[in-house]
PDB file of C-alpha atoms in Angstrom:
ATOM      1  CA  UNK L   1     -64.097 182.586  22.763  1.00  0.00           C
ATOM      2  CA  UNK L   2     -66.194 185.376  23.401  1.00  0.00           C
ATOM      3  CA  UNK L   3     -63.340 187.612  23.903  1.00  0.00           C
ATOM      4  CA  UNK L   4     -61.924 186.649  20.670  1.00  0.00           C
ATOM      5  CA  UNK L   5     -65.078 187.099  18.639  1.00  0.00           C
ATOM      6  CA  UNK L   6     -65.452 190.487  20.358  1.00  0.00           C
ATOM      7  CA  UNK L   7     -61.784 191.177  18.903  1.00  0.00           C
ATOM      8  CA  UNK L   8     -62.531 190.289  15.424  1.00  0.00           C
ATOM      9  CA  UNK L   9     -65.813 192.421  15.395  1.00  0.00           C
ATOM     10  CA  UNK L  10     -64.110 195.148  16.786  1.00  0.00           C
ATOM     11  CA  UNK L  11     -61.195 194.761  13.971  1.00  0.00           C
ATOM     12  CA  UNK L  12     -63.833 194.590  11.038  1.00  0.00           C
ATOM     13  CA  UNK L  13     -65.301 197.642  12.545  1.00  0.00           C
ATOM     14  CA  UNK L  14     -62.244 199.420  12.279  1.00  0.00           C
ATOM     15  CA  UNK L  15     -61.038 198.104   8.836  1.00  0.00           C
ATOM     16  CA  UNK L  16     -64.734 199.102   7.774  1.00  0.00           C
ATOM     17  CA  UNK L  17     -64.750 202.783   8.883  1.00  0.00           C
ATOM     18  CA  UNK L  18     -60.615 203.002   7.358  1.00  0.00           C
ATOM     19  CA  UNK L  19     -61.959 201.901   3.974  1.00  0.00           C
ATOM     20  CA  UNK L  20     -64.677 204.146   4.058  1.00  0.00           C
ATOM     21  CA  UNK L  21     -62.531 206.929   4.861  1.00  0.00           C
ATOM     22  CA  UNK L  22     -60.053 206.571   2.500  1.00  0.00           C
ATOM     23  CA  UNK L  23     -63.044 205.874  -0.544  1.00  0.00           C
ATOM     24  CA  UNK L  24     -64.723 209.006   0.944  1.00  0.00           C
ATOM     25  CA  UNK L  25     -61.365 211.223  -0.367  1.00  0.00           C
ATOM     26  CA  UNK L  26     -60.264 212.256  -3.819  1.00  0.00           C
ATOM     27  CA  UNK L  27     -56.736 211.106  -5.342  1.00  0.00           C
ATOM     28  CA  UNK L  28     -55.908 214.642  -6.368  1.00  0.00           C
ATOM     29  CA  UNK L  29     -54.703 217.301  -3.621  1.00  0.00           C
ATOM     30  CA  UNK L  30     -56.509 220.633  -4.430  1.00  0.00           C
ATOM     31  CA  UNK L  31     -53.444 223.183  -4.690  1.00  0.00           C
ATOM     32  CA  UNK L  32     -54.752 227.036  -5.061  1.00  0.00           C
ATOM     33  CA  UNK L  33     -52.824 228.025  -8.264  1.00  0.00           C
ATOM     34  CA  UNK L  34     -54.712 231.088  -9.301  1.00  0.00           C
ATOM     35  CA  UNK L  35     -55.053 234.370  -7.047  1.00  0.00           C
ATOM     36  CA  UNK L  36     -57.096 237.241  -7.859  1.00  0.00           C
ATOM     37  CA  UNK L  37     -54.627 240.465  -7.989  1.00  0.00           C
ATOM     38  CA  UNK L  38     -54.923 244.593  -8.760  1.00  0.00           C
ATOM     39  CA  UNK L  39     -52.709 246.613 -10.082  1.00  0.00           C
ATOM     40  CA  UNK L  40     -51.876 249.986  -8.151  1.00  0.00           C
ATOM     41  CA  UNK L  41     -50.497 253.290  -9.618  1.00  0.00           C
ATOM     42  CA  UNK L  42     -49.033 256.375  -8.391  1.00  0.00           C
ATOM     43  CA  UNK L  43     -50.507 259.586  -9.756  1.00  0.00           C
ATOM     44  CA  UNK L  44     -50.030 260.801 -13.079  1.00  0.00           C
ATOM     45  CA  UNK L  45     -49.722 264.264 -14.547  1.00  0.00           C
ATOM     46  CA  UNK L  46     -52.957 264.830 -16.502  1.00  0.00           C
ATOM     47  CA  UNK L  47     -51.628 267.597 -19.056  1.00  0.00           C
ATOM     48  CA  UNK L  48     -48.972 266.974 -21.391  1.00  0.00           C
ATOM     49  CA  UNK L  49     -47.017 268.596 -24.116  1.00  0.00           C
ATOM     50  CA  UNK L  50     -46.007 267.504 -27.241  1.00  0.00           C
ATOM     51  CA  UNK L  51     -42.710 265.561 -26.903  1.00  0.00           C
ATOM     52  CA  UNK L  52     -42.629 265.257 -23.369  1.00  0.00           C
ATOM     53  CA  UNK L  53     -42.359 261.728 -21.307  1.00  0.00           C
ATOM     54  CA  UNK L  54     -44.342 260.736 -18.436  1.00  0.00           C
ATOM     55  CA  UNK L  55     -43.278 258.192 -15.570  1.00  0.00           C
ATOM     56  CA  UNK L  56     -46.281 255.828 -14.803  1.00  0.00           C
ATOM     57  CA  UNK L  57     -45.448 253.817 -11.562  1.00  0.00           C
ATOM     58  CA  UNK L  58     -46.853 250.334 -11.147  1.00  0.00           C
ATOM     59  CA  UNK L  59     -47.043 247.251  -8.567  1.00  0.00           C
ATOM     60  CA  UNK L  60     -48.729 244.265  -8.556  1.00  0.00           C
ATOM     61  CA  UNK L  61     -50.639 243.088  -6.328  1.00  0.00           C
ATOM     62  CA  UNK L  62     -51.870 239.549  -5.498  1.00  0.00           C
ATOM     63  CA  UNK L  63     -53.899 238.289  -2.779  1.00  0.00           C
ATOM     64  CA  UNK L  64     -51.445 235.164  -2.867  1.00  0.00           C
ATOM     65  CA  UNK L  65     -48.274 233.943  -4.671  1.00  0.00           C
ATOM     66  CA  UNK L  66     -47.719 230.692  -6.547  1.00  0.00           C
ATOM     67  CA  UNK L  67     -44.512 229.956  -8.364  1.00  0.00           C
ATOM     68  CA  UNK L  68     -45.906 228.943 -11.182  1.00  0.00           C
ATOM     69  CA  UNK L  69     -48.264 232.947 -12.042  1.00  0.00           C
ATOM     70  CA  UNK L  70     -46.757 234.915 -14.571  1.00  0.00           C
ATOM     71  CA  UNK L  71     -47.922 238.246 -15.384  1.00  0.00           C
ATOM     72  CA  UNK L  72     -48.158 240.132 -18.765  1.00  0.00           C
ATOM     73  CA  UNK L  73     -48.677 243.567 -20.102  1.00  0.00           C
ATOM     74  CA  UNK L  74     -50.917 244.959 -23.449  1.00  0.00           C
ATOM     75  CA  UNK L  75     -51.456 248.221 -24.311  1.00  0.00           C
ATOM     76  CA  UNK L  76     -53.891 250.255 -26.522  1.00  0.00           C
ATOM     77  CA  UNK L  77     -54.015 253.862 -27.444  1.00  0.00           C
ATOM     78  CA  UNK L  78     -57.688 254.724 -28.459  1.00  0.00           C
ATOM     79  CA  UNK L  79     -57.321 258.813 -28.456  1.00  0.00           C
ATOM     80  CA  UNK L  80     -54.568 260.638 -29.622  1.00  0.00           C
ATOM     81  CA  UNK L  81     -50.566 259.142 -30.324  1.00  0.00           C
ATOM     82  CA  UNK L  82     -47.677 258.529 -28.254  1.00  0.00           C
ATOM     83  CA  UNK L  83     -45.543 255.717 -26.925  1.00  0.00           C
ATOM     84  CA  UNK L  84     -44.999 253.488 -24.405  1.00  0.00           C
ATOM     85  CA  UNK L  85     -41.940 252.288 -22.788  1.00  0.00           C
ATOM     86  CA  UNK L  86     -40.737 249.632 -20.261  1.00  0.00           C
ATOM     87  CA  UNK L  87     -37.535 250.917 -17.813  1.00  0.00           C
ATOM     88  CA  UNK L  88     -35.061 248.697 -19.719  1.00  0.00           C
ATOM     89  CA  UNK L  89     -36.186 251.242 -22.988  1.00  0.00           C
ATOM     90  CA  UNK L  90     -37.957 248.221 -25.130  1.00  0.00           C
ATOM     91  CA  UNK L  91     -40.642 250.337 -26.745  1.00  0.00           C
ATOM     92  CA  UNK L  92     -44.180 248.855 -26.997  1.00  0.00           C
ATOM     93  CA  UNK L  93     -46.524 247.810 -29.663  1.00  0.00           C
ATOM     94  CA  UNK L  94     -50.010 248.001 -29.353  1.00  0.00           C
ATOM     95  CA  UNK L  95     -51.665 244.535 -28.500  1.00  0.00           C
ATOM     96  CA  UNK L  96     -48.781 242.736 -27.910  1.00  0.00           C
ATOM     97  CA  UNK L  97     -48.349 241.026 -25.177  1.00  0.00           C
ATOM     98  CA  UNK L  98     -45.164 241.492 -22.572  1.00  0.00           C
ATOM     99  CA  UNK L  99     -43.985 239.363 -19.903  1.00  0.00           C
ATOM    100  CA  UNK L 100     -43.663 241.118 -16.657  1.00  0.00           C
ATOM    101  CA  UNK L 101     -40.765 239.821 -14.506  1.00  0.00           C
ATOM    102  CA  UNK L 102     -41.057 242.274 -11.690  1.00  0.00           C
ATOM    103  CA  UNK L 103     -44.344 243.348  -9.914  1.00  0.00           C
ATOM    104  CA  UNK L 104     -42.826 246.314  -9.110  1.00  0.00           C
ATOM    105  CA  UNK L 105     -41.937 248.489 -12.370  1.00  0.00           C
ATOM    106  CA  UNK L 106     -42.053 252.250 -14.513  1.00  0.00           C
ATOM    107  CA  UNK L 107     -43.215 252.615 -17.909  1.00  0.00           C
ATOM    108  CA  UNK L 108     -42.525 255.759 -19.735  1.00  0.00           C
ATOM    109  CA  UNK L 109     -45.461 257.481 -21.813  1.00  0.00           C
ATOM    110  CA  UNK L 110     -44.213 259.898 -24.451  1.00  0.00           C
ATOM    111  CA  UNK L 111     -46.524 262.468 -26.381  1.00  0.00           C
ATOM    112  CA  UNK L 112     -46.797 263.046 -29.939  1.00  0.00           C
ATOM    113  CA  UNK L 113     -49.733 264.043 -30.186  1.00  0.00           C
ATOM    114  CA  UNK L 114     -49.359 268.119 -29.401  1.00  0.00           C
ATOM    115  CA  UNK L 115     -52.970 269.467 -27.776  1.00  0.00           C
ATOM    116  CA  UNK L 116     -54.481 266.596 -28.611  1.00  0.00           C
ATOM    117  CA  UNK L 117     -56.357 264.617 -25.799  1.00  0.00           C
ATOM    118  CA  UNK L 118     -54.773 261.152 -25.533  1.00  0.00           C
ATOM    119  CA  UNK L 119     -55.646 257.964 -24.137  1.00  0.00           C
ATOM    120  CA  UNK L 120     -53.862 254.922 -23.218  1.00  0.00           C
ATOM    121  CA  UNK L 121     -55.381 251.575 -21.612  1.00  0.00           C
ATOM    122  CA  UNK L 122     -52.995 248.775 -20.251  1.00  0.00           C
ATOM    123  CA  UNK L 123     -54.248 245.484 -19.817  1.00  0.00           C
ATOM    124  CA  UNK L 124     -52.779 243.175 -17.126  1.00  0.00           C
ATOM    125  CA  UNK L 125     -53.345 239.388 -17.500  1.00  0.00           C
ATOM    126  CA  UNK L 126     -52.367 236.440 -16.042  1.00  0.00           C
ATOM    127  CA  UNK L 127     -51.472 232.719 -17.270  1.00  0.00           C
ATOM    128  CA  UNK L 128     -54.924 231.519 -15.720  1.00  0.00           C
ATOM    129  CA  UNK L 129     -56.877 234.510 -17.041  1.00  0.00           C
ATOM    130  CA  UNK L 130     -57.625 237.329 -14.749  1.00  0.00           C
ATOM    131  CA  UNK L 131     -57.438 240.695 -15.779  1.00  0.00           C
ATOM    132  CA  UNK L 132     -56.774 243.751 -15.090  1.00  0.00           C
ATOM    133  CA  UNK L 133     -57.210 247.192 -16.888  1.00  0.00           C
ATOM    134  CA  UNK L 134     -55.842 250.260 -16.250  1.00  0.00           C
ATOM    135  CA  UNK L 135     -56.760 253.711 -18.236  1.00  0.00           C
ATOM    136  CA  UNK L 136     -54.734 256.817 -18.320  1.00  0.00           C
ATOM    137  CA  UNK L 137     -56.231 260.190 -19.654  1.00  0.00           C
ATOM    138  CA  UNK L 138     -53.984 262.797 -20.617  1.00  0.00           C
ATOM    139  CA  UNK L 139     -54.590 266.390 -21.732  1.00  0.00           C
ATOM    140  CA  UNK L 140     -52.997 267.948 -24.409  1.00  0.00           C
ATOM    141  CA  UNK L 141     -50.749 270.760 -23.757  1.00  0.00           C
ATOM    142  CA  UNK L 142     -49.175 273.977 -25.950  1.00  0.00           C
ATOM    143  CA  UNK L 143     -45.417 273.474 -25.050  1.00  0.00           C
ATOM    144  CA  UNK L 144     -45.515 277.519 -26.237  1.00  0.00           C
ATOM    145  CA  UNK L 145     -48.127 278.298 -22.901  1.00  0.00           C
ATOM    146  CA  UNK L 146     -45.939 276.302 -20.915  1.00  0.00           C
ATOM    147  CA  UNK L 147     -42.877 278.816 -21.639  1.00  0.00           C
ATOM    148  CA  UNK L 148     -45.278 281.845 -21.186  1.00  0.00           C
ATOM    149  CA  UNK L 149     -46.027 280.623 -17.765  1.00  0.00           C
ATOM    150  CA  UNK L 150     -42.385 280.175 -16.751  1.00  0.00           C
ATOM    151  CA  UNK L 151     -41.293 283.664 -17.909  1.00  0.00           C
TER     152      UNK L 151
END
């Protein structure tokens, strides 16, 4: 008898720490979703001419990857005028927004602003709101001293 009362105690015991175990967790798994990531650049020519196109190298960076991130691209031009192109030649518009399907990508800069300093910021966002922001300075150039240096 005492055997058997010793099994039942020891069975509530167990049931008792199970069903505090399982009250002591949440229904919901927690699933990282949102990474923080940079955007890195290869150098850029600083002077331009009037006309002329610059290549502006970018990758994306996270410090994870879920399947569900997208990535977008805005652009501003505060100083001076130009535009902005992706590699597959769709030209950009100011403050709209572009879906990135490659972390690795060009864009294409073109001047037309002759000496005139320009300035171009893009913006890199995700779908759960980071940010990233990238400015490129550019000076402006007399295509007629480039052909005096060349001679």
């Amino acid at each position: 008898m005492k055997r058997r009362i010793l099994d039942l105690m020891m069975i509530a015991c167990c049931m008792a720490v199970s069903f505090l175990s399982l009250a002591a967790c949440g229904n919901e798994l927690d699933i990282l979703q949102e990474y923080p990531f940079k955007v890195e650049s290869m150098p850029v020519a600083g002077e331009i001419t009037d006309g002329e196109t610059v290549e502006i190298r970018l990758e994306i960076k996270p410090e994870g990857n879920f399947t569900g991130t997208v990535y977008m691209l805005r652009y501003f031009q505060p100083d001076g005028k130009g535009s902005l192109k992706m590699e597959d030649g769709t030209v950009l518009k100011p403050n709209d927004r572009y879906l990135l399907n490659e972390w690795k990508f060009r864009l294409y800069y073109t001047s037309q602003s002759g000496r005139e300093a320009q300035t171009i910021d893009l913006y890199f966002e995700d779908n759960w709101g980071n940010l990233q922001k990238l400015t490129y300075d550019f000076n402006g150039r007399d295509a007629e001293e480039d052909n005096k240096e060349t001679v």
